Amino acid sequence: AAWEKAFTTKNILSGFEACGLHPFNSEVILSRFSDPKAEQPSSSESSRSVITAEDWRKIAKLLRAVVDNVYDSKAQ
């Protein structure tokens, strides 16, 4: 059968390499989902827009101070 002829060490290793399993390379798959045409902000712009973990904690603290129950439908 044709599948028996295709079931070779070379083809198996080629398949592992194509999907990034051996040698390990996560970029093989991740690059399929990235859009190289998408406009990337400059590094100075992107660093200004990043919210740090500390910022998130401050935001959550402020929210809790204003809204007693954030899960209450009236709090929307």
Coordinates of N, CA and C in Angstrom, one line a residue:
A1 N 0.8 -1.2 0.0 CA 0.0 0.0 0.0 C 0.9 1.2 0.0
A2 N 0.3 2.3 -0.5 CA 1.1 3.6 -0.6 C 1.5 4.1 0.8
W3 N 0.6 4.0 1.8 CA 1.0 4.5 3.1 C 2.2 3.8 3.7
E4 N 2.3 2.5 3.4 CA 3.5 1.7 3.9 C 4.8 2.3 3.3
K5 N 4.7 2.7 2.0 CA 5.9 3.3 1.3 C 6.2 4.7 1.9
A6 N 5.2 5.4 2.3 CA 5.4 6.7 2.8 C 5.8 6.7 4.3
F7 N 5.6 5.6 4.9 CA 5.9 5.5 6.4 C 7.4 5.2 6.6
T8 N 8.2 6.3 6.3 CA 9.7 6.1 6.4 C 10.2 7.0 7.5
T9 N 11.4 6.6 8.0 CA 12.0 7.4 9.0 C 12.2 8.9 8.5
K10 N 12.6 9.0 7.3 CA 12.8 10.4 6.7 C 11.5 11.2 6.8
N11 N 10.4 10.6 6.4 CA 9.1 11.3 6.4 C 8.6 11.6 7.8
I12 N 8.8 10.7 8.7 CA 8.4 10.9 10.1 C 9.2 12.1 10.7
L13 N 10.5 12.0 10.5 CA 11.3 13.1 11.0 C 11.0 14.5 10.4
S14 N 10.7 14.4 9.1 CA 10.3 15.6 8.4 C 9.0 16.2 8.9
G15 N 8.1 15.3 9.3 CA 6.8 15.8 9.9 C 7.0 16.4 11.2
F16 N 7.9 15.7 12.0 CA 8.2 16.3 13.4 C 8.8 17.7 13.2
E17 N 9.7 17.8 12.3 CA 10.4 19.1 12.1 C 9.4 20.2 11.6
A18 N 8.5 19.8 10.7 CA 7.5 20.7 10.1 C 6.6 21.3 11.1
C19 N 6.3 20.5 12.2 CA 5.4 21.0 13.2 C 6.1 21.5 14.4
G20 N 7.5 21.5 14.4 CA 8.3 22.1 15.5 C 8.5 21.2 16.6
L21 N 8.2 19.9 16.5 CA 8.4 18.9 17.6 C 9.9 18.5 17.8
H22 N 10.6 18.3 16.6 CA 12.0 17.9 16.7 C 12.8 18.4 15.5
P23 N 13.7 19.2 15.7 CA 14.1 19.9 17.0 C 13.0 20.9 17.4
F24 N 12.8 21.0 18.7 CA 11.7 21.8 19.2 C 11.8 23.3 18.7
N25 N 10.7 23.8 18.2 CA 10.7 25.1 17.7 C 9.3 25.6 17.7
S26 N 8.8 26.3 18.7 CA 7.5 26.7 18.8 C 7.1 27.8 17.8
E27 N 8.1 28.5 17.2 CA 7.9 29.5 16.2 C 7.3 29.0 15.0
V28 N 7.5 27.7 14.7 CA 7.0 27.1 13.5 C 5.5 27.2 13.4
I29 N 4.8 26.9 14.5 CA 3.3 27.0 14.6 C 2.9 28.5 14.9
L30 N 3.6 29.1 15.8 CA 3.2 30.5 16.1 C 3.3 31.4 14.9
S31 N 4.2 31.2 14.1 CA 4.4 32.1 12.9 C 3.2 32.0 12.0
R32 N 2.5 30.9 12.0 CA 1.3 30.7 11.1 C 0.2 31.6 11.6
F33 N 0.2 32.0 12.8 CA -0.9 32.8 13.4 C -0.6 34.3 13.4
S34 N 0.6 34.7 13.2 CA 1.0 36.1 13.2 C 0.8 36.7 11.9
D35 N 0.4 38.0 11.9 CA 0.2 38.7 10.6 C 1.4 39.6 10.4
P36 N 2.3 39.3 9.5 CA 3.5 40.2 9.3 C 3.1 41.5 8.7
K37 N 1.9 41.6 8.1 CA 1.5 42.9 7.6 C 0.9 43.8 8.6
A38 N 0.5 43.3 9.8 CA -0.1 44.1 10.8 C 0.9 45.1 11.3
E39 N 0.4 46.3 11.5 CA 1.3 47.4 11.9 C 1.7 47.2 13.3
Q40 N 3.0 47.2 13.6 CA 3.5 47.1 14.9 C 3.9 48.5 15.4
P41 N 3.5 48.8 16.7 CA 3.9 50.1 17.2 C 5.4 50.1 17.5
S42 N 6.0 51.3 17.4 CA 7.4 51.4 17.7 C 7.6 51.0 19.2
S43 N 8.8 50.6 19.5 CA 9.1 50.1 20.9 C 8.8 51.2 21.9
S44 N 9.0 52.5 21.6 CA 8.7 53.5 22.6 C 7.2 53.7 22.8
E45 N 6.4 53.5 21.7 CA 5.0 53.6 21.8 C 4.4 52.4 22.6
S46 N 4.9 51.2 22.3 CA 4.4 50.0 22.9 C 4.8 50.0 24.4
S47 N 5.9 50.5 24.8 CA 6.3 50.4 26.2 C 5.4 51.4 27.0
R48 N 4.9 52.4 26.4 CA 4.0 53.4 27.1 C 2.6 52.8 27.3
S49 N 2.2 51.9 26.5 CA 0.9 51.4 26.5 C 0.8 50.1 27.4
V50 N 1.9 49.6 27.9 CA 1.8 48.3 28.6 C 1.4 48.7 30.1
I51 N 0.5 47.9 30.5 CA 0.0 48.0 31.9 C 0.7 46.9 32.7
T52 N 1.4 47.3 33.8 CA 2.1 46.4 34.6 C 1.2 45.7 35.6
A53 N 1.7 44.6 36.2 CA 1.0 43.9 37.2 C 0.6 44.9 38.4
E54 N 1.5 45.7 38.7 CA 1.2 46.7 39.8 C 0.1 47.6 39.4
D55 N 0.1 48.1 38.1 CA -1.0 48.9 37.6 C -2.3 48.2 37.8
W56 N -2.4 46.9 37.4 CA -3.6 46.1 37.5 C -4.1 46.0 38.9
R57 N -3.1 45.9 39.8 CA -3.5 45.8 41.3 C -4.1 47.1 41.7
K58 N -3.5 48.2 41.3 CA -4.0 49.5 41.7 C -5.4 49.7 41.1
I59 N -5.6 49.3 39.8 CA -7.0 49.5 39.2 C -8.0 48.6 40.0
A60 N -7.6 47.4 40.3 CA -8.6 46.5 41.0 C -8.9 47.1 42.4
K61 N -7.9 47.7 43.1 CA -8.1 48.3 44.4 C -9.1 49.5 44.3
L62 N -8.9 50.3 43.3 CA -9.7 51.5 43.1 C -11.2 51.0 42.7
L63 N -11.3 50.0 41.9 CA -12.6 49.5 41.6 C -13.3 49.0 42.8
R64 N -12.6 48.2 43.6 CA -13.3 47.7 44.8 C -13.7 48.8 45.8
A65 N -12.9 49.9 45.8 CA -13.2 51.0 46.7 C -14.5 51.7 46.2
V66 N -14.8 51.7 44.9 CA -15.9 52.4 44.4 C -17.2 51.5 44.3
V67 N -17.0 50.3 43.9 CA -18.1 49.3 43.7 C -18.0 48.2 44.8
D68 N -19.1 48.2 45.6 CA -19.1 47.2 46.7 C -19.0 45.7 46.1
N69 N -19.9 45.4 45.2 CA -19.9 44.1 44.6 C -19.8 44.2 43.1
V70 N -18.6 43.9 42.6 CA -18.3 44.0 41.2 C -19.1 43.0 40.3
Y71 N -19.7 42.0 41.0 CA -20.5 41.0 40.3 C -22.0 41.3 40.3
D72 N -22.4 42.4 40.9 CA -23.8 42.8 41.0 C -24.2 43.4 39.6
S73 N -25.3 43.0 39.1 CA -25.7 43.5 37.8 C -26.0 45.0 37.8
K74 N -26.3 45.5 38.9 CA -26.5 47.0 39.0 C -25.2 47.8 39.0
A75 N -24.1 47.1 39.2 CA -22.8 47.8 39.2 C -22.3 48.1 37.8
Q76 N -23.0 47.7 36.8 CA -22.6 48.0 35.4 C -22.7 49.4 35.1

